[in-house]
Amino acid sequence: MASNGYRNGNKGAIKPLASSNVRSSSFKSRLPPSSNHSSGSALRRSSSAGSGGDGVPGRVRVAVRLRPRNAEESIADADFADCVELQPELKRLKLRKNNWDSETYEFDEVLTEFASQKRVYEVVAKPVVESVLDGYNGTVMAYGQTGTGKTFTLGRLGEEDTSARGIMVRSMEEILANVSPEIDSVSVSYLQIYMETIQDLLDPANDNISIVEDPRTGDVSLPGATHVEIRHEQSFLELLKLGEAHRIAANTKLNTESSRSHAILMVHIKRSVLGEEVSIPSETDKSSHFVRPPKPLVRKSKLVLVDLAGSERVQKSGSEGHMLEEAKSINLSLSALGKCINALAENSAHVPIRDSKLTRLLRDSFGGTARTSLIVTIGPSPRHRGETASTILFGQRAMKVENMLKIKEEFDYKSLARRLEIQLDKLIAENERQQKAFDDEVERINLEAQNRVSEAERNFTDALEKERLKCQMEYMESVKMLEEKMIENQQKHGCDGFTKDKCNGEGSGSSIAEDIAEVKKLLEKEAHMRKEAEKEVNKLKSQLGQCTDAGAGVDGEILKLQIALEDEVLQKRKLEEEIVILRSQMLQLTFEADQMRRCLSRGGPGNAYTGLDSPMSQVSDNGHKTPVSALFDQVGVQKVLDLLESEDANVRIHAVKVVANLAAEEANQERIVEAGGLTSLLMLLRSYEDETVRRVAAGAIANLAMNEANQELIMLQGGISLLSITASDAEDPQTLRMVAGAIANLCGNDKLQATLRSEGGIKALLGMVRCGHPDVLSQVARGIANFAKCESRASTNGMRSGRSLLIDEGALPWIVQNANNDAAPIRRHIELALCHLAQHEVNAKDMINGGALWELVRITRDCSREDIRSLARRTLNSSLVFRAEMRRLRIEL
Ligand code: ADP
Ligand code: MG
């Protein structure tokens, strides 16, 4: 029990008897009755405060009910007036002292002998029941002398006459009408307290139930009591009847009567409600809000209906001859209740709540967090004036008890877990559906691409074959024609010679000299003609040769054919290009699918083209090539690289992503560089048109720059100044991270030191710290460490002398500033850089002036890595300048 459990919540609320405040407050208000909290919003406010929030004051309400005269009284007291006179409209009761004197008392409600059960319920219990439905605890208790109508008021079942139904039945009726059977639950337990033992009226064997108090909240419960879930009014009636039967049986066994025991009906209500929606500004877009769904809450409230033992026992039991012990026990709870109410009414420091079982059970009802209504029942007979007076005084004192109403609400983890589980299942199913659709889509694109490729190949081969045959035939025909022509010519010439010879032969009969001269002439002529003929043949031959050489050119058709052929070749090239695009798209899709699959199976995000410190491997764990690499083999490096210069911007973006992904795999790097990929990527950096292209190209270059052979190529192709320009005008942290990574890789090459400086690489590297992104800073620090290491190596080998170029370029302040950076990678690189710089005396003075000595000393002490700690210590110890300075400053390592 909390020490303040029964204290008054509000001292000012204790009202004097005749106070007008008492009169003006009404039982009917649904709200926790308080002049300060008389609006609906007050209740809502308190409800949102939850069980941990402050309550609202709510005084115990007290009504008085007068029983009509019974038959015996009508006869016996026929000549006497009632001992009380009621003024219900003034909510007053006059208790006659004698014929001429009376005392007046005010109550929250005054119910005459004519008040109907319905009215009694509405005035006394309904507000409490409604509060319980809203999540507050509630109590309705009947107090009075035996025979004054407590059980009549609370426990009548009214089976024959519905208008006779008492508060218990009507309350349950109201509760059942207001809860949802699917999500809410209503259960009851029914108990009796007799001689300080708690008996279960629903299970008579259970006759000594103990009260358990929650040490944290102070709430009491009866874990041993039977709880019966109620869904219908009828089952509740059966239960009440059963309880009553058990009560009679128990009392017969104990040789007592029900007026000596307290009957307590507890109704437990559990209702699920949703809290308010919360609107939260989105992190990415401050202007938009997203609404967090309302919290599921559960309200667990309790309605306690108490039919007390007859109050006359307090005074009379001893005098009626009961055994003293028994009398004490019987009355213990009731007298303890009276004492507690007195203490609370008087706001005394100690409330004897622990004195009895009843007061322990009712700790929340008086001075606690429940809304409580008390109905005091009185009889009219002047013979019981004393009892009636003490009952009235009890009611008056109870009116001074102030409760602090608090809603019984808690977070409904079970319902949230259930909801989340359903949501999760939905998401899993959706994810599976999407994955399947995605795989199908990849498959479909793949198939379509293959079909298109084979169809194009088929068409092309057919067309080529046809044209070749046609061309061949035409060529053969023209050759044949020419041959025929030539034969015709030859035949014509051959025939002429023969005719001449024959003519010459016929003139051989003249003189020999003439003949000889003639012959000579003829011979000369013959020679001449032969020459002419030879000439002619040669001419024809050369014509034939010309015909042969020109081939198709002789014929216009062949020319056309050649053009058509060229067209075909062009078309084939286009188709091939298209195939490469499709394949590269597929490559990218496959890559993304692969990423997604890994990401899903690992539960973390995949990292594309980020191989700065640790190159991403495309070779799967079992050593097989990934789908991307396999496809890459099919498509070919050159084809993909060609796409970097495609006219279509989308294709270019696509292609650069593919190249970047491929460049992350060491096995592909050589092929990419050989095929001119490095040049293409550098070109993209130069002619940047879109941040994505530039970022991805820089990522690819960073990957290639991990390889020493490529580093020199990058330098030779002007890559350092291109990267420096990008470093100075890019703003996107991811682009900067890639560029810084690329330069950091170059910084690790001994041969590039001078060029890096002369082409602005170091300045560019240092310039990128403006971005402030830890990933970028980490790459900058790595670059500095690499550079310092190379310099240090060169100095040691006697290859260079003079102060560090890093110091010349003004890197020292940033180095010192970040030597103790919170981010471990940045810190580690800088610590190494400081050690390298400190190894050469030429740097020592600048380092001391720049505050680097302190950082080095810190490293010897705080660095988490043993090797760096001892490197720093060795370096400092071996430097005369540092040693002298440390002596001066009295620093000891
Ligand atoms: P208690 O429980 O206080 O001992 P009961 O409820 O048993 O008293 O009432 C005693 C008798 O008086 C019963 O017969 C009951 O029917 C009758 N009675 C009580 N109150 C009323 C009432 N308001 N109107 C009519 N009869 C009543
Ligand atoms: Mg009774």
GROMACS .gro file of N, CA and C in nm, residues 549-643:
model
  285
  549ASP      N    1   3.829  -0.626 -11.501
  549ASP     CA    2   3.861  -0.545 -11.382
  549ASP      C    3   3.737  -0.477 -11.325
  550ALA      N    4   3.667  -0.410 -11.411
  550ALA     CA    5   3.551  -0.333 -11.362
  550ALA      C    6   3.449  -0.425 -11.298
  551GLY      N    7   3.448  -0.551 -11.346
  551GLY     CA    8   3.356  -0.650 -11.287
  551GLY      C    9   3.214  -0.595 -11.284
  552ALA      N   10   3.164  -0.584 -11.158
  552ALA     CA   11   3.028  -0.536 -11.142
  552ALA      C   12   3.010  -0.394 -11.192
  553GLY      N   13   3.124  -0.318 -11.186
  553GLY     CA   14   3.119  -0.178 -11.230
  553GLY      C   15   3.069  -0.167 -11.373
  554VAL      N   16   3.100  -0.272 -11.454
  554VAL     CA   17   3.053  -0.269 -11.592
  554VAL      C   18   2.902  -0.260 -11.592
  555ASP      N   19   2.851  -0.325 -11.499
  555ASP     CA   20   2.706  -0.328 -11.492
  555ASP      C   21   2.655  -0.239 -11.377
  556GLY      N   22   2.561  -0.153 -11.403
  556GLY     CA   23   2.501  -0.066 -11.299
  556GLY      C   24   2.440  -0.147 -11.185
  557GLU      N   25   2.394  -0.265 -11.221
  557GLU     CA   26   2.329  -0.351 -11.121
  557GLU      C   27   2.425  -0.387 -11.008
  558ILE      N   28   2.547  -0.418 -11.054
  558ILE     CA   29   2.647  -0.461 -10.955
  558ILE      C   30   2.676  -0.346 -10.859
  559LEU      N   31   2.680  -0.223 -10.914
  559LEU     CA   32   2.703  -0.105 -10.831
  559LEU      C   33   2.594  -0.093 -10.722
  560LYS      N   34   2.475  -0.110 -10.773
  560LYS     CA   35   2.360  -0.100 -10.680
  560LYS      C   36   2.374  -0.204 -10.570
  561LEU      N   37   2.416  -0.321 -10.617
  561LEU     CA   38   2.431  -0.431 -10.524
  561LEU      C   39   2.530  -0.396 -10.413
  562GLN      N   40   2.641  -0.330 -10.461
  562GLN     CA   41   2.742  -0.291 -10.362
  562GLN      C   42   2.683  -0.195 -10.258
  563ILE      N   43   2.603  -0.100 -10.308
  563ILE     CA   44   2.542  -0.003 -10.214
  563ILE      C   45   2.451  -0.077 -10.115
  564ALA      N   46   2.371  -0.167 -10.173
  564ALA     CA   47   2.279  -0.244 -10.086
  564ALA      C   48   2.357  -0.320  -9.980
  565LEU      N   49   2.470  -0.375 -10.028
  565LEU     CA   50   2.554  -0.452  -9.937
  565LEU      C   51   2.604  -0.364  -9.822
  566GLU      N   52   2.649  -0.244  -9.858
  566GLU     CA   53   2.697  -0.151  -9.754
  566GLU      C   54   2.585  -0.118  -9.655
  567ASP      N   55   2.466  -0.096  -9.713
  567ASP     CA   56   2.350  -0.069  -9.626
  567ASP      C   57   2.331  -0.181  -9.525
  568GLU      N   58   2.339  -0.302  -9.579
  568GLU     CA   59   2.320  -0.419  -9.492
  568GLU      C   60   2.422  -0.419  -9.379
  569VAL      N   61   2.546  -0.391  -9.417
  569VAL     CA   62   2.653  -0.392  -9.317
  569VAL      C   63   2.623  -0.289  -9.208
  570LEU      N   64   2.576  -0.171  -9.253
  570LEU     CA   65   2.543  -0.063  -9.160
  570LEU      C   66   2.433  -0.107  -9.063
  571GLN      N   67   2.333  -0.169  -9.128
  571GLN     CA   68   2.219  -0.214  -9.046
  571GLN      C   69   2.263  -0.319  -8.943
  572LYS      N   70   2.352  -0.405  -8.990
  572LYS     CA   71   2.400  -0.510  -8.900
  572LYS      C   72   2.472  -0.446  -8.781
  573ARG      N   73   2.551  -0.342  -8.813
  573ARG     CA   74   2.625  -0.276  -8.706
  573ARG      C   75   2.527  -0.214  -8.604
  574LYS      N   76   2.423  -0.153  -8.663
  574LYS     CA   77   2.323  -0.091  -8.574
  574LYS      C   78   2.260  -0.196  -8.483
  575LEU      N   79   2.222  -0.305  -8.545
  575LEU     CA   80   2.160  -0.413  -8.467
  575LEU      C   81   2.254  -0.462  -8.358
  576GLU      N   82   2.380  -0.473  -8.398
  576GLU     CA   83   2.477  -0.521  -8.300
  576GLU      C   84   2.487  -0.422  -8.183
  577GLU      N   85   2.482  -0.294  -8.222
  577GLU     CA   86   2.489  -0.191  -8.117
  577GLU      C   87   2.370  -0.204  -8.022
  578GLU      N   88   2.255  -0.222  -8.087
  578GLU     CA   89   2.133  -0.237  -8.006
  578GLU      C   90   2.145  -0.356  -7.911
  579ILE      N   91   2.201  -0.461  -7.963
  579ILE     CA   92   2.217  -0.581  -7.880
  579ILE      C   93   2.308  -0.550  -7.763
  580VAL      N   94   2.415  -0.473  -7.791
  580VAL     CA   95   2.508  -0.439  -7.683
  580VAL      C   96   2.436  -0.355  -7.578
  581ILE      N   97   2.354  -0.261  -7.628
  581ILE     CA   98   2.280  -0.178  -7.531
  581ILE      C   99   2.191  -0.266  -7.445
  582LEU      N  100   2.117  -0.353  -7.513
  582LEU     CA  101   2.027  -0.443  -7.438
  582LEU      C  102   2.105  -0.527  -7.339
  583ARG      N  103   2.218  -0.576  -7.387
  583ARG     CA  104   2.295  -0.662  -7.297
  583ARG      C  105   2.349  -0.583  -7.181
  584SER      N  106   2.392  -0.458  -7.210
  584SER     CA  107   2.448  -0.380  -7.099
  584SER      C  108   2.339  -0.343  -7.001
  585GLN      N  109   2.217  -0.319  -7.057
  585GLN     CA  110   2.105  -0.294  -6.965
  585GLN      C  111   2.082  -0.415  -6.878
  586MET      N  112   2.089  -0.528  -6.947
  586MET     CA  113   2.066  -0.651  -6.874
  586MET      C  114   2.177  -0.671  -6.770
  587LEU      N  115   2.297  -0.633  -6.809
  587LEU     CA  116   2.412  -0.641  -6.721
  587LEU      C  117   2.386  -0.562  -6.595
  588GLN      N  118   2.339  -0.439  -6.617
  588GLN     CA  119   2.313  -0.350  -6.504
  588GLN      C  120   2.200  -0.407  -6.417
  589LEU      N  121   2.093  -0.452  -6.488
  589LEU     CA  122   1.979  -0.509  -6.415
  589LEU      C  123   2.024  -0.630  -6.334
  590THR      N  124   2.102  -0.714  -6.398
  590THR     CA  125   2.149  -0.834  -6.328
  590THR      C  126   2.232  -0.793  -6.210
  591PHE      N  127   2.314  -0.691  -6.232
  591PHE     CA  128   2.400  -0.645  -6.122
  591PHE      C  129   2.315  -0.595  -6.006
  592GLU      N  130   2.213  -0.512  -6.045
  592GLU     CA  131   2.127  -0.458  -5.940
  592GLU      C  132   2.053  -0.568  -5.867
  593ALA      N  133   2.006  -0.667  -5.947
  593ALA     CA  134   1.933  -0.779  -5.886
  593ALA      C  135   2.025  -0.852  -5.790
  594ASP      N  136   2.148  -0.869  -5.835
  594ASP     CA  137   2.247  -0.938  -5.755
  594ASP      C  138   2.270  -0.864  -5.624
  595GLN      N  139   2.285  -0.731  -5.639
  595GLN     CA  140   2.303  -0.644  -5.522
  595GLN      C  141   2.187  -0.659  -5.426
  596MET      N  142   2.067  -0.655  -5.488
  596MET     CA  143   1.947  -0.659  -5.405
  596MET      C  144   1.940  -0.793  -5.332
  597ARG      N  145   1.973  -0.898  -5.406
  597ARG     CA  146   1.969  -1.029  -5.345
  597ARG      C  147   2.064  -1.037  -5.227
  598ARG      N  148   2.188  -0.986  -5.250
  598ARG     CA  149   2.287  -0.987  -5.141
  598ARG      C  150   2.239  -0.906  -5.025
  599CYS      N  151   2.185  -0.790  -5.065
  599CYS     CA  152   2.139  -0.697  -4.963
  599CYS      C  153   2.030  -0.761  -4.879
  600LEU      N  154   1.939  -0.833  -4.950
  600LEU     CA  155   1.829  -0.899  -4.878
  600LEU      C  156   1.883  -1.010  -4.789
  601SER      N  157   1.977  -1.086  -4.846
  601SER     CA  158   2.023  -1.199  -4.768
  601SER      C  159   2.110  -1.155  -4.653
  602ARG      N  160   2.183  -1.040  -4.672
  602ARG     CA  161   2.269  -0.992  -4.562
  602ARG      C  162   2.195  -0.898  -4.470
  603GLY      N  163   2.086  -0.840  -4.522
  603GLY     CA  164   2.012  -0.743  -4.442
  603GLY      C  165   2.081  -0.609  -4.435
  604GLY      N  166   2.181  -0.583  -4.519
  604GLY     CA  167   2.247  -0.453  -4.518
  604GLY      C  168   2.254  -0.400  -4.659
  605PRO      N  169   2.282  -0.271  -4.677
  605PRO     CA  170   2.284  -0.216  -4.812
  605PRO      C  171   2.408  -0.263  -4.889
  606GLY      N  172   2.392  -0.283  -5.016
  606GLY     CA  173   2.504  -0.324  -5.100
  606GLY      C  174   2.588  -0.203  -5.131
  607ASN      N  175   2.712  -0.220  -5.176
  607ASN     CA  176   2.792  -0.102  -5.210
  607ASN      C  177   2.842  -0.112  -5.353
  608ALA      N  178   2.789  -0.026  -5.435
  608ALA     CA  179   2.830  -0.028  -5.573
  608ALA      C  180   2.946   0.068  -5.594
  609TYR      N  181   3.028   0.036  -5.684
  609TYR     CA  182   3.150   0.110  -5.721
  609TYR      C  183   3.208   0.193  -5.608
  610THR      N  184   3.236   0.128  -5.497
  610THR     CA  185   3.292   0.204  -5.386
  610THR      C  186   3.425   0.146  -5.345
  611GLY      N  187   3.487   0.078  -5.433
  611GLY     CA  188   3.610   0.011  -5.393
  611GLY      C  189   3.726   0.103  -5.368
  612LEU      N  190   3.717   0.182  -5.262
  612LEU     CA  191   3.826   0.274  -5.235
  612LEU      C  192   3.929   0.206  -5.145
  613ASP      N  193   3.883   0.170  -5.026
  613ASP     CA  194   3.975   0.102  -4.937
  613ASP      C  195   3.975  -0.048  -4.962
  614SER      N  196   3.854  -0.099  -4.985
  614SER     CA  197   3.844  -0.243  -5.007
  614SER      C  198   3.763  -0.267  -5.133
  615PRO      N  199   3.828  -0.302  -5.238
  615PRO     CA  200   3.756  -0.317  -5.364
  615PRO      C  201   3.650  -0.425  -5.354
  616MET      N  202   3.537  -0.391  -5.411
  616MET     CA  203   3.426  -0.487  -5.407
  616MET      C  204   3.457  -0.599  -5.504
  617SER      N  205   3.441  -0.717  -5.459
  617SER     CA  206   3.471  -0.827  -5.550
  617SER      C  207   3.344  -0.877  -5.616
  618GLN      N  208   3.354  -0.901  -5.745
  618GLN     CA  209   3.239  -0.954  -5.818
  618GLN      C  210   3.247  -1.105  -5.825
  619VAL      N  211   3.349  -1.158  -5.769
  619VAL     CA  212   3.361  -1.304  -5.772
  619VAL      C  213   3.295  -1.358  -5.648
  620SER      N  214   3.201  -1.448  -5.671
  620SER     CA  215   3.124  -1.494  -5.556
  620SER      C  216   3.211  -1.584  -5.468
  621ASP      N  217   3.156  -1.614  -5.350
  621ASP     CA  218   3.236  -1.685  -5.251
  621ASP      C  219   3.293  -1.817  -5.300
  622ASN      N  220   3.215  -1.887  -5.382
  622ASN     CA  221   3.263  -2.018  -5.424
  622ASN      C  222   3.355  -2.009  -5.545
  623GLY      N  223   3.395  -1.888  -5.582
  623GLY     CA  224   3.494  -1.873  -5.687
  623GLY      C  225   3.435  -1.867  -5.825
  624HIS      N  226   3.304  -1.892  -5.838
  624HIS     CA  227   3.244  -1.883  -5.971
  624HIS      C  228   3.227  -1.740  -6.009
  625LYS      N  229   3.224  -1.717  -6.141
  625LYS     CA  230   3.201  -1.579  -6.185
  625LYS      C  231   3.056  -1.541  -6.158
  626THR      N  232   3.038  -1.414  -6.122
  626THR     CA  233   2.903  -1.366  -6.096
  626THR      C  234   2.833  -1.348  -6.230
  627PRO      N  235   2.700  -1.338  -6.228
  627PRO     CA  236   2.628  -1.318  -6.356
  627PRO      C  237   2.680  -1.195  -6.429
  628VAL      N  238   2.720  -1.090  -6.353
  628VAL     CA  239   2.764  -0.967  -6.418
  628VAL      C  240   2.891  -0.994  -6.499
  629SER      N  241   2.986  -1.060  -6.435
  629SER     CA  242   3.110  -1.086  -6.506
  629SER      C  243   3.087  -1.176  -6.625
  630ALA      N  244   2.999  -1.274  -6.606
  630ALA     CA  245   2.971  -1.366  -6.716
  630ALA      C  246   2.911  -1.289  -6.834
  631LEU      N  247   2.817  -1.203  -6.804
  631LEU     CA  248   2.755  -1.124  -6.911
  631LEU      C  249   2.855  -1.030  -6.976
  632PHE      N  250   2.942  -0.977  -6.893
  632PHE     CA  251   3.045  -0.887  -6.940
  632PHE      C  252   3.130  -0.959  -7.044
  633ASP      N  253   3.161  -1.086  -7.012
  633ASP     CA  254   3.239  -1.164  -7.108
  633ASP      C  255   3.164  -1.176  -7.240
  634GLN      N  256   3.033  -1.199  -7.230
  634GLN     CA  257   2.953  -1.215  -7.352
  634GLN      C  258   2.950  -1.087  -7.434
  635VAL      N  259   2.931  -0.976  -7.365
  635VAL     CA  260   2.913  -0.850  -7.438
  635VAL      C  261   3.046  -0.798  -7.491
  636GLY      N  262   3.147  -0.809  -7.410
  636GLY     CA  263   3.277  -0.762  -7.453
  636GLY      C  264   3.305  -0.622  -7.404
  637VAL      N  265   3.429  -0.599  -7.361
  637VAL     CA  266   3.469  -0.469  -7.305
  637VAL      C  267   3.444  -0.357  -7.403
  638GLN      N  268   3.493  -0.379  -7.527
  638GLN     CA  269   3.492  -0.270  -7.624
  638GLN      C  270   3.350  -0.220  -7.647
  639LYS      N  271   3.259  -0.313  -7.657
  639LYS     CA  272   3.120  -0.277  -7.686
  639LYS      C  273   3.066  -0.188  -7.573
  640VAL      N  274   3.094  -0.228  -7.449
  640VAL     CA  275   3.044  -0.151  -7.336
  640VAL      C  276   3.108  -0.012  -7.334
  641LEU      N  277   3.240  -0.010  -7.361
  641LEU     CA  278   3.309   0.119  -7.360
  641LEU      C  279   3.256   0.211  -7.470
  642ASP      N  280   3.225   0.150  -7.586
  642ASP     CA  281   3.170   0.231  -7.697
  642ASP      C  282   3.045   0.304  -7.650
  643LEU      N  283   2.969   0.236  -7.565
  643LEU     CA  284   2.843   0.295  -7.520
  643LEU      C  285   2.865   0.419  -7.433
   0.00000   0.00000   0.00000
